[in-house]
Every structure is written in C-alpha cells, then in structure tokens.
Coordinates of C-alpha atoms in Angstrom, one line a residue:
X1 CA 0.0 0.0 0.0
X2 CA 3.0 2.6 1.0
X3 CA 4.3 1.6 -2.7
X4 CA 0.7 2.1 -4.9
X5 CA 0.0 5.4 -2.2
X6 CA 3.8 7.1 -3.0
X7 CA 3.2 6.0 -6.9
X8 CA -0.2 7.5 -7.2
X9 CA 1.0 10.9 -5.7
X10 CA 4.6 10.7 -8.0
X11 CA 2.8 10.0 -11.3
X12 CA 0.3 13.0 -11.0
X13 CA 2.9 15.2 -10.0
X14 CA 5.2 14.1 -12.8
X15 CA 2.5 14.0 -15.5
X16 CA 1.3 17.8 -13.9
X17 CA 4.9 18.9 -13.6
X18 CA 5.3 18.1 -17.3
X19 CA 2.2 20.3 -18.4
X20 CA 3.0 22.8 -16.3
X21 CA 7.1 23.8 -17.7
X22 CA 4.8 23.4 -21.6
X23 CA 1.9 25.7 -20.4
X24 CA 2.0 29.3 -21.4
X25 CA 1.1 31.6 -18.7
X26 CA -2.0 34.1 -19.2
X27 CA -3.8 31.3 -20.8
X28 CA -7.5 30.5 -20.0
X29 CA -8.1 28.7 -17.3
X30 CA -5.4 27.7 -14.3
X31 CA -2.4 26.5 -14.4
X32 CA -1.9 22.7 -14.2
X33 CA -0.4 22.5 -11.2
X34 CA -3.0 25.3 -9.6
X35 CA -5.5 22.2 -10.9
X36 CA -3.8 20.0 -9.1
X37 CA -4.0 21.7 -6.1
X38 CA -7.7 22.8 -6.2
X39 CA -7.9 18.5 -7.4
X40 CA -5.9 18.0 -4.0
X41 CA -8.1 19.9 -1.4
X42 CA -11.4 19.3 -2.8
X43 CA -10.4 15.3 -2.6
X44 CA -9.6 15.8 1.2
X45 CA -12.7 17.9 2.2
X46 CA -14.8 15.4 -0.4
X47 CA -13.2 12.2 1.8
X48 CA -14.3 13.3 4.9
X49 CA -17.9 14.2 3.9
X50 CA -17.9 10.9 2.5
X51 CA -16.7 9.1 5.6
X52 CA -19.1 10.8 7.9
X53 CA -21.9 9.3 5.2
X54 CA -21.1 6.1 5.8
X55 CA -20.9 6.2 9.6
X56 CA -24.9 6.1 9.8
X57 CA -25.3 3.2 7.4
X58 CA -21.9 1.2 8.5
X59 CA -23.6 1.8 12.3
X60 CA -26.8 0.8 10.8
X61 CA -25.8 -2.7 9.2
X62 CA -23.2 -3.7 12.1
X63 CA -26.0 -3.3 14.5
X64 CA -28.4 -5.3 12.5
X65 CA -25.3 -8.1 12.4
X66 CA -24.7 -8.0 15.9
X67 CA -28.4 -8.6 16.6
X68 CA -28.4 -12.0 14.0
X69 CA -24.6 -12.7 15.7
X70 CA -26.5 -13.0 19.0
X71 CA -29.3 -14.4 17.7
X72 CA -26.7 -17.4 17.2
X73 CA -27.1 -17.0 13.4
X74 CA -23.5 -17.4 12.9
X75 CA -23.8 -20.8 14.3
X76 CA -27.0 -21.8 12.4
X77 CA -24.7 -21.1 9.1
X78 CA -21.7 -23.2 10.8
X79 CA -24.1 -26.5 11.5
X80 CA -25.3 -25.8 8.0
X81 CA -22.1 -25.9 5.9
X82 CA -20.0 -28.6 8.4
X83 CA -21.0 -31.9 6.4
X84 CA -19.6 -30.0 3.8
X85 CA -16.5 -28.9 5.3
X86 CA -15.8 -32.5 6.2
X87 CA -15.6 -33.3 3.1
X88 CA -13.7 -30.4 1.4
X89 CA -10.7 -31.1 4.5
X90 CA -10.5 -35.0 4.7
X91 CA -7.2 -34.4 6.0
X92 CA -8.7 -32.2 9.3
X93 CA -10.1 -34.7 12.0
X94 CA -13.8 -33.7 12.3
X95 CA -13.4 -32.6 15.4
X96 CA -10.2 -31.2 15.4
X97 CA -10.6 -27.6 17.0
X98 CA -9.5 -26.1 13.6
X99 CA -12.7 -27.8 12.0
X100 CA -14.5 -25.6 14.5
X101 CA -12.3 -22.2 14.0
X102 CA -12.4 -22.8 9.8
X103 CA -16.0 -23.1 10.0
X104 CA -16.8 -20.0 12.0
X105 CA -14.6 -17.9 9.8
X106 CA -16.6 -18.5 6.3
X107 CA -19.8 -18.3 8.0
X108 CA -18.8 -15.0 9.8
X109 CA -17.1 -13.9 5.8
X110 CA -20.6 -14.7 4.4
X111 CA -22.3 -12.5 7.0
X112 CA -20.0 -9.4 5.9
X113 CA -18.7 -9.9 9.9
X114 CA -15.2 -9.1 8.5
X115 CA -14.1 -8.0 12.3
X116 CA -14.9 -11.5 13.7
X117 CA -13.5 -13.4 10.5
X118 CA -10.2 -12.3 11.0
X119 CA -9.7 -14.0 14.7
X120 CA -11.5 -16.9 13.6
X121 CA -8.9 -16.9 10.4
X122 CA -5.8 -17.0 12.2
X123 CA -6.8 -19.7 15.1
X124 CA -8.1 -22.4 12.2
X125 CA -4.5 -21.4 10.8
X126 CA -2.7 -22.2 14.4
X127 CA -4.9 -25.5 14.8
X128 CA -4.0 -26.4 11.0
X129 CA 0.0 -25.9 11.7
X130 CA -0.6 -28.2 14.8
X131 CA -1.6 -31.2 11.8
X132 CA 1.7 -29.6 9.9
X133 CA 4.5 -32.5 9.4
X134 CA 6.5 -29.9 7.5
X135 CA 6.7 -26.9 9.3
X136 CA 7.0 -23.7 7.3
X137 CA 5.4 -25.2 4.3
X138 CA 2.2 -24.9 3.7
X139 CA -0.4 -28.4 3.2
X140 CA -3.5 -28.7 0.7
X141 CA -5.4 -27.5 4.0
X142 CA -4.2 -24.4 4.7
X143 CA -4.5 -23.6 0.5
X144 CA -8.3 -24.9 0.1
X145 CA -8.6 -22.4 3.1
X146 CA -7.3 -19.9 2.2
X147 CA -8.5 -20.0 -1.2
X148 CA -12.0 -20.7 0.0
X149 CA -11.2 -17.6 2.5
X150 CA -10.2 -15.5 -0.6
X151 CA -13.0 -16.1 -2.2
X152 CA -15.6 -17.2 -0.1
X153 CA -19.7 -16.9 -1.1
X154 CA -20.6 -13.3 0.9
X155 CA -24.8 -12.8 1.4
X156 CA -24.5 -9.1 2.9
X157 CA -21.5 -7.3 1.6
X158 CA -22.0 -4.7 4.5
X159 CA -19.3 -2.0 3.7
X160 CA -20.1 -1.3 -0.1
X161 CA -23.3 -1.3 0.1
X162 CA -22.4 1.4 3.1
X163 CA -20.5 3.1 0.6
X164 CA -23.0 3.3 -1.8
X165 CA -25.8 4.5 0.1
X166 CA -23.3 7.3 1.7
X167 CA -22.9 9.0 -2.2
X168 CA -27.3 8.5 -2.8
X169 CA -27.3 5.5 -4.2
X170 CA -31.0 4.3 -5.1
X171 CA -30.4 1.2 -5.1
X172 CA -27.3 0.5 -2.7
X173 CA -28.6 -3.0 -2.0
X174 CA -28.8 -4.0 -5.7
X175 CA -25.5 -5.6 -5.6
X176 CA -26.5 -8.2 -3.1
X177 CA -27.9 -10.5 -6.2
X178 CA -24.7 -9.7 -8.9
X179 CA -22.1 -10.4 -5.5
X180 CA -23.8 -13.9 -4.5
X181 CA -24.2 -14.8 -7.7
X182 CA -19.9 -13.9 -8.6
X183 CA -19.0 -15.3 -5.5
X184 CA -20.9 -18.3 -5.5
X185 CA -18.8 -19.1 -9.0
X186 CA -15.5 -17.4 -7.6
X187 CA -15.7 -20.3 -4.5
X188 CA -16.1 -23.2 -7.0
X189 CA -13.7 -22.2 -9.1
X190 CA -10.9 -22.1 -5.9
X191 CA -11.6 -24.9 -4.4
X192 CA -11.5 -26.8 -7.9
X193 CA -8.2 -25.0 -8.5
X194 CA -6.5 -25.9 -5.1
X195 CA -7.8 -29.6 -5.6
X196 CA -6.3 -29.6 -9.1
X197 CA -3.3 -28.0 -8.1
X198 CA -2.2 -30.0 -5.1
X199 CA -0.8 -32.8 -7.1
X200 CA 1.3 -30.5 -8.9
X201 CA 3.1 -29.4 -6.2
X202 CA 3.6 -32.4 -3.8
X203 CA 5.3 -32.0 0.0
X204 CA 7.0 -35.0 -0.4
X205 CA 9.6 -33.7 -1.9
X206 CA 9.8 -30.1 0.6
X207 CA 11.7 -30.0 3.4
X208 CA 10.3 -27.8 6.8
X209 CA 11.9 -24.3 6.6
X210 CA 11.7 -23.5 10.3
X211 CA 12.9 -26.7 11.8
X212 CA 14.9 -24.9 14.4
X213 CA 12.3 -22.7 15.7
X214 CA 10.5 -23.8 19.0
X215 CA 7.8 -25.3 18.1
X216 CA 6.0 -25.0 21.7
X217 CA 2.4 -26.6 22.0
X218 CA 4.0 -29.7 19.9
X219 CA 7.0 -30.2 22.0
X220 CA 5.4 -29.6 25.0
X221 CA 1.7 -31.2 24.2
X222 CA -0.1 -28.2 25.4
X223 CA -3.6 -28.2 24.5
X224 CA -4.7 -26.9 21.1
X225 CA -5.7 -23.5 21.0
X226 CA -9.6 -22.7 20.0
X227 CA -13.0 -24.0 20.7
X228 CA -12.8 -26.5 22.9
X229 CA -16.2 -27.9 21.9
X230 CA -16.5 -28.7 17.9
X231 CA -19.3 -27.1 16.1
X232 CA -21.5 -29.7 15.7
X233 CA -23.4 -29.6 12.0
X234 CA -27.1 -30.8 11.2
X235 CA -28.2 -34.0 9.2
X236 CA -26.5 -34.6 6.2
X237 CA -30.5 -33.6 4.8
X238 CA -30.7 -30.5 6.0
X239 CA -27.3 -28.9 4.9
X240 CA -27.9 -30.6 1.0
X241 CA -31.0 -28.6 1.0
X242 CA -30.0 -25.3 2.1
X243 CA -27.5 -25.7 -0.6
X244 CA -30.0 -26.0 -3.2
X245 CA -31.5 -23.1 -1.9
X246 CA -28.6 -21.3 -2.1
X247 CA -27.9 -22.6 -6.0
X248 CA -31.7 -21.3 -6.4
X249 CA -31.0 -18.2 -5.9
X250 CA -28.6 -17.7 -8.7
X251 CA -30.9 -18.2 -11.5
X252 CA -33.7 -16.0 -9.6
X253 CA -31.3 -13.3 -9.1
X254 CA -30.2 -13.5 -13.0
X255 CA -34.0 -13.2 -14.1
X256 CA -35.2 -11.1 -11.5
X257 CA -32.8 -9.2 -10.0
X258 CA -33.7 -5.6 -10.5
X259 CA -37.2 -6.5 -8.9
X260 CA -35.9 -7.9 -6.2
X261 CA -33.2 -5.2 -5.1
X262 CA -35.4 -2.6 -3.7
X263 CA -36.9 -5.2 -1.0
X264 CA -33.4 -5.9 0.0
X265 CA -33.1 -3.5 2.6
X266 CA -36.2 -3.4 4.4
X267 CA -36.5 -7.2 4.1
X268 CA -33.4 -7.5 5.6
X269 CA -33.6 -4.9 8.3
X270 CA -36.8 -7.1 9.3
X271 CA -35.9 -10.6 9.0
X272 CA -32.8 -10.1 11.4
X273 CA -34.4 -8.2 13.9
X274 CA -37.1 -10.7 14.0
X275 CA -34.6 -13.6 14.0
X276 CA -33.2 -11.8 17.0
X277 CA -36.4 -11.1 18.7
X278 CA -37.7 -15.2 18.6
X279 CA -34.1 -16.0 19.6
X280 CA -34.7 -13.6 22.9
X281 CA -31.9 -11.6 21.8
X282 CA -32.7 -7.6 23.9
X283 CA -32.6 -6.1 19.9
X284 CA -32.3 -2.5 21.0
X285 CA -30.0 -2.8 23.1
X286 CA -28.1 -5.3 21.1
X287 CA -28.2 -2.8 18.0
X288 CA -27.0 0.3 19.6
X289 CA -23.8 -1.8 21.0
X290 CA -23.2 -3.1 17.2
X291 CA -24.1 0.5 15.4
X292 CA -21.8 1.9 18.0
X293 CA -19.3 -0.2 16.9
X294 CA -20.1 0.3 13.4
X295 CA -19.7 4.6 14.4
X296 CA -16.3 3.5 15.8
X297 CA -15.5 1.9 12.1
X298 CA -16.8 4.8 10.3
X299 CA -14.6 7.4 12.1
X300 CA -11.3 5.2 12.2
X301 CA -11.6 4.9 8.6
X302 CA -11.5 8.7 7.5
X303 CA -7.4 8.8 7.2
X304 CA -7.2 6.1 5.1
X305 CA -9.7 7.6 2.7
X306 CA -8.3 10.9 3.1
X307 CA -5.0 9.7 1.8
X308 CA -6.5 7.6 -1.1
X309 CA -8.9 10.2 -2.4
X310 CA -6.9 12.7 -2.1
X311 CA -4.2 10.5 -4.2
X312 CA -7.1 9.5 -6.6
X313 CA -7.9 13.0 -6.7
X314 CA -4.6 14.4 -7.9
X315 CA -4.0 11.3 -10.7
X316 CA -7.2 12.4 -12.0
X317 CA -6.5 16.2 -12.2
X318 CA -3.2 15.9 -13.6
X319 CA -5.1 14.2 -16.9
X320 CA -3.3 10.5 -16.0
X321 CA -6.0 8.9 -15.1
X322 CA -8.0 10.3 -18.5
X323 CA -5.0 9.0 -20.7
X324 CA -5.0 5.5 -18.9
X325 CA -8.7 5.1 -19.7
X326 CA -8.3 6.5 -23.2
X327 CA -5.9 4.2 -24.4
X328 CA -6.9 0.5 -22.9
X329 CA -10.5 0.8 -22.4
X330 CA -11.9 0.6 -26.3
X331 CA -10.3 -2.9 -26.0
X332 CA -11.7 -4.3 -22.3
X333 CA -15.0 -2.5 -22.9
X334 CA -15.3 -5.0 -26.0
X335 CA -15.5 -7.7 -22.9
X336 CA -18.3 -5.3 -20.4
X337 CA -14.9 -4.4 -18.8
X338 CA -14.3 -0.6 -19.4
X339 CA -11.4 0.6 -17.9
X340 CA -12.1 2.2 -14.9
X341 CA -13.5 -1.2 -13.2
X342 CA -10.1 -3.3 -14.9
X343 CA -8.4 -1.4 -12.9
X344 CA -10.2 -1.8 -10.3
X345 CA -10.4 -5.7 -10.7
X346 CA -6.5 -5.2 -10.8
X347 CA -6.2 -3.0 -7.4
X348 CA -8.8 -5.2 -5.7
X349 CA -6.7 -8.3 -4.6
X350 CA -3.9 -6.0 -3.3
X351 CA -4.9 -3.3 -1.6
X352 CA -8.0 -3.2 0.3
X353 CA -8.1 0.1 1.0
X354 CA -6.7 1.3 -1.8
X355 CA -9.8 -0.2 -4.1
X356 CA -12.0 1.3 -1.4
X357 CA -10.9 4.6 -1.8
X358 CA -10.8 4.2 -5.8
X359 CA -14.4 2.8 -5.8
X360 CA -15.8 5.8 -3.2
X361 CA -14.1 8.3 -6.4
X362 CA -15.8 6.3 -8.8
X363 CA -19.1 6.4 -7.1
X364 CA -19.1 10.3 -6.6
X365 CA -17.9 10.8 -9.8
X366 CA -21.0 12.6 -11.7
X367 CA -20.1 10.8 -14.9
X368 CA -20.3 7.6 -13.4
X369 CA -22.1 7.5 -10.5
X370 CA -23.2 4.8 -8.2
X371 CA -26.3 3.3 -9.8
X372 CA -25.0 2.5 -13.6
X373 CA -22.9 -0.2 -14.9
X374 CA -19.8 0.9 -14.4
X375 CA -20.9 1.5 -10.5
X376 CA -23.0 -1.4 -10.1
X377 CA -19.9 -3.6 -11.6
X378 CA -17.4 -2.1 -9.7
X379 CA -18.9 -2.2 -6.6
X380 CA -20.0 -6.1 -7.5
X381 CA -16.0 -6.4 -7.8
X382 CA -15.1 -4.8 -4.6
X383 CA -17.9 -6.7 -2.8
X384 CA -17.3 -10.3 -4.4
X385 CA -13.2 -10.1 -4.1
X386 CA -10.7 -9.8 -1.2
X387 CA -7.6 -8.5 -0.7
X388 CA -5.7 -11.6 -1.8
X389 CA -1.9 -10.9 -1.0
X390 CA -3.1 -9.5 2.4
X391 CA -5.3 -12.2 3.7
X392 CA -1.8 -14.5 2.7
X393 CA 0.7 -12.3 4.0
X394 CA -1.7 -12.2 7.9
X395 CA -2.8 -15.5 7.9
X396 CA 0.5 -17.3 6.8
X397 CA 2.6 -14.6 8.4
X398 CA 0.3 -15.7 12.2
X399 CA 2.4 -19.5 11.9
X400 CA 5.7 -18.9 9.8
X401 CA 4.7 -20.2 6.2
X402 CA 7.2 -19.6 3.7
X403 CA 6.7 -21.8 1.3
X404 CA 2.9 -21.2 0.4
X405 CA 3.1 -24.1 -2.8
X406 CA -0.2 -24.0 -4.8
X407 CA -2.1 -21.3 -2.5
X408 CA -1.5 -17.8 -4.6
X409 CA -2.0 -19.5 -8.2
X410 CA -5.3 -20.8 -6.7
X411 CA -7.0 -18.0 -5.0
X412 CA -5.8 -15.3 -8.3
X413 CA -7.7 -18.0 -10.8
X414 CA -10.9 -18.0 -8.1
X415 CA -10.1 -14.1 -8.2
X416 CA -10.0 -14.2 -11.9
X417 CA -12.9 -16.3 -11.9
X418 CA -14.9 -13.9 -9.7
X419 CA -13.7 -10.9 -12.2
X420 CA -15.6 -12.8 -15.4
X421 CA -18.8 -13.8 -13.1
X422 CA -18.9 -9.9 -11.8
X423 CA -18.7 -8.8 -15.5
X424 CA -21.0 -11.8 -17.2
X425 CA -24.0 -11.3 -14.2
X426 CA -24.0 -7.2 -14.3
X427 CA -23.9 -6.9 -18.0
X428 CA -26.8 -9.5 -18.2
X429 CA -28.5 -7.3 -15.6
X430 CA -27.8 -3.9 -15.9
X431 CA -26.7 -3.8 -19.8
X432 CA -23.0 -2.6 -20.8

C-alpha cells in the first residue's frame, strides 16, 4: 500500500509537472499544477464528507449483524455448511478444533462480519499448523482455506453497500444479487483449482523451513488453541437442502434481480431483527452496542480515505487517469470491462483500501455514478473479491509459512474467476 500510495501521488505530480514547464502563462483557465492543487483539497474535504456518510449506514448494518450474531445466526450457518467442510478437508479430524475455528470464519465472511473473520482466520490457521509435518510449508489445507477464505460466497456485503448508500445510491442494495451470484462461482472455481493444483506441487519432496524454531504446543503437548467444543453440523439432509436453496437463488437473481433489489433493505432490516427477537436476543439494546461499533469503524476509517482520495484526486486532475482510460478501455470495454472497473479488478486483490478509496471516487464521480454499470460492476467487484496478497501475507505470516506451494496460483484463478462472473452477471442485468 505505501508503494501504490507514493506511486499514485509521483505520477500526477510528474504528469502535472510536465504540463506545467509546456503551459503558457495568461492562458485560460489555471495552471496545471494550480488544478492540481484545487484537485488535491477538494479530494480531502470530499473524503471526509464521505466518511461521515457512511458512519450512519456502517452503524446501521453492524448493529443489524450483531443482533443476527447474537441471535446465534453465525452458528445456524456453521451447523449448515460442516458436512460439507468434512468433506472439502479429509485431512482435518472432524473434530479437530481447527474444523471448529475454519467453520466459524466463512460463516462469519458470508455475514460481511469481516471483524470476527479475521480471529476466527488465524486460530483455524494455528490448529491447522498443529496437523503440519512440514513446518513452514504450507499443506493442501491451509490452500483450500485460504483460497475458499479469498473467495468465499458473501450474502451481505456490509461496507459497499455502506459506501454506496453514503454517495445516494438508489439502489445500494442492488449488488446483493450480482455479488452472490460472482461469488458463489468465484468459490467453486478455488476450491476446484486448489484440488487440481495440489498434485502439482507435492510436499513429499519439501523439506520444513523453520525446523529450528521452537515449536512450543508440539514439544510440549499443550492443549490446542480454539473452541474447545466442535461445532457440531445438522443432518446430512438439512445442509444438502440449504445448498440447493442457495444454488436457487442464482438463476432467480439473474432473471429477477432488478425487482428484487429494492426489497433488499427493508426485508433484511426485518428478517434479522425478528430472528433476534424469537431468539430472545434484547434487539435494541443489542443494536446500539453493534451501530456503536459500526460509528467507531466509520470514524477510524476517514485517514485512510483521506490519503487515497486525495491521491485518486490528484491522478485524476493531472489528466493521467483520463490517458490511462483512453488508451486501454476501447479494448476491455469490447468484454463489459471498461477501464475504470479493470483497474479496479486489478487493485482489488492488493490493496483493500486502496480499491476502497478508488471505488468511493468512482461512485461520486458525476459521470459515473453509483447506480449505472460501471458503479453497479465495480462495486460487485469490490464486494465479491478480497484482498488476496493480504489475507496470505496475515494468515501465513500468524504461523511462519514460507513456502505457500499451490495457495496464490489458486486464489488469483478464483479471483479471476470472480472478475468474469462480476462482468457476465452485471452486464446480463444492468446492460453494458
């Protein structure tokens, strides 16, 4: 991020230092680098207005979660999708705490729960080291993981539809459909890739990396870190039919999508409070603890999109941005894929915030705006994707992996996979 921040910031200045030595003084207009400057301060007062939009709807949304996370919907989705699991990780003992902890973290990632993922993330990938024989290299576990992790199907993409409804979306909810749907096919597409790939890269031959580091819970048989009680999953039944529920809902959202989208919200808003409510969950008093968490977000993120707006900001007054569209986006919009959301689908798996603060430009740009298909994809993209290289540097970084074998190759093709879905689903939607 330090690298793509400084770049941003030295191409406009270059490409504005350039048309300001060629410009001739008592011309019309300012001067390029006056541009620049008026691009630069407008960026930082827009970024803030933005962030303060999102604070209602991020405190909104993370209060209606922490009312369903109460409700014990996160472990409704865990029973649901174990018999599954079990069969995806036939190396993991089923009740091996890191069942428990891997479980927990997609259902929390479908949920948009991004705060509670993370923990969950990093103790399945302690409890999966603990079944390592080669220490430092990573086994077909921790890469179906991961690239499930990358990748993984998300029902409520909380913060871009936060995003959007901050810059007056009328729709912000209308991705919900186009992100299921890209990354329902993203997920298949990983774990196919990691399954494919494993043989290709065998441990057999690998020898552990970190042998000499203390390897303390093994040594010492200290007990696993984690739930100490496996999730346990419903019948075998119930699980295969909330799958073809979830499959259902692909071709519904494909033919009836833009009907659907403006029930979203309220349907939502409704359906998790009630959940709560029958569960006995105190919903008031649950929400206002979750919105004031989702306040807490709202605010901490305002210097991080300070510095990528404003850097957004300047590369798109200094004209580089302009040129960069111009010359590749008569050949990706051939393929729905103008330029502005290619590079987007570039940014997206390695910066996080970066991508944020390109898509909140894109949104309040007046040329674009959040609600046609260059918004609607873009924010599909941002929604349906994660920050690839991050989530590998965190999660391997937590136990010492070095040597990550098949992982990267298969959660860029699920990202790739995603980037086609995103494209195929909103064109068929919301027309190129």
């Amino acid at each position: 991020m330090n690298r793509f921040f400084f770049a941003l910031v030295l191409i406009a200045f270059g490409v504005t230092a350039w048309q300001e030595i060629r410009w001739i003084p008592g011309t019309a207009g300012d001067s390029p680098m006056q541009t620049l400057t008026n691009g630069m301060v407008e960026a930082a007062n827009g970024s803030v207005t933005l962030s303060i939009g999102m604070v209602g709807v991020m405190a909104l949304f993370l209060g209606l979660m922490k009312v369903a996370e109460e409700g014990g919907l996160l472990t409704v989705l865990a029973r649901l999708i174990r018999p599954l699991m079990v069969r995806l990780f036939p190396d993991v003992p089923a009740d091996h705490p890191a069942m428990g902890a891997m479980i927990l973290n997609l259902s929390a990632n479908a949920l948009g729960l991004g705060n509670a993922a993370t923990p969950f993330g990093i103790r399945a990938m302690k409890e999966l080291d603990r079944l390592n024989p080669s220490p430092g290299v990573a086994t077909n576990a921790m890469a179906l993981f991961l690239a499930i992790n990358t990748s993984s199907v998300t029902l409520v993409p909380t913060s871009v539809i936060a995003l959007r409804a901050s810059v007056g979306s009328s729709e912000p909810a209308a991705i919900l459909s186009t992100t299921l749907f890209a990354t329902f096919f993203s997920t298949s597409v990983a774990i196919l890739a990691a399954k494919f790939l494993q043989s290709f890269s065998p441990v057999d031959h690998l020898t552990a990396v970190d042998d000499g580091r203390e390897d303390q819970a093994k040594d010492r048989g200290e007990p696993a870190e984690g739930p100490s009680t496996p999730v346990e999953g419903y019948p075998v039944w119930v699980s295969t039919v909330a799958l073809l529920v979830l499959l259902a809902l692909i071709p519904v959202t494909i033919l009836f999508g833009r009907s659907i989208s403006p029930w979203v919200l309220p349907a939502l808003m409704t359906g998790m409070l009630s959940f709560g409510f029958v569960r006995g969950v105190r919903v008031y008093e649950v929400f206002v603890e979750g919105a004031r968490e989702g306040f807490e977000i709202g605010v901490r993120i305002i210097p991080y999109l300070v510095a990528i707006l404003v850097a957004v900001g300047m590369l798109r007054s200094s004209g580089a941005l302009g040129a960069f569209t111009d010359l590749i986006g008569p050949w990706t919009a051939r393929f729905g894929l103008p330029a502005e959301a290619l590079t987007m689908a570039i940014l997206r798996p390695l910066s996080g915030s970066g991508a944020q603060g390109y898509l909140a430009s894109l949104l309040q740009n007046p040329a674009i705006g959040p609600d046609g298909y260059i918004g609607l994809l873009t924010s599909t993209l941002q929604g349906s994707s994660e920050t690839t290289f991050y989530i590998l540097a965190v999660y391997y970084g937590a136990i010492r992996i070095r040597r990550v074998r098949h992982t990267l190759a298969a959660a860029l093709i699920g990202d790739l996979a995603g980037i086609v879905a995103a494209v195929f689903i909103c064109f068929w939607l919301y027309g190129g």
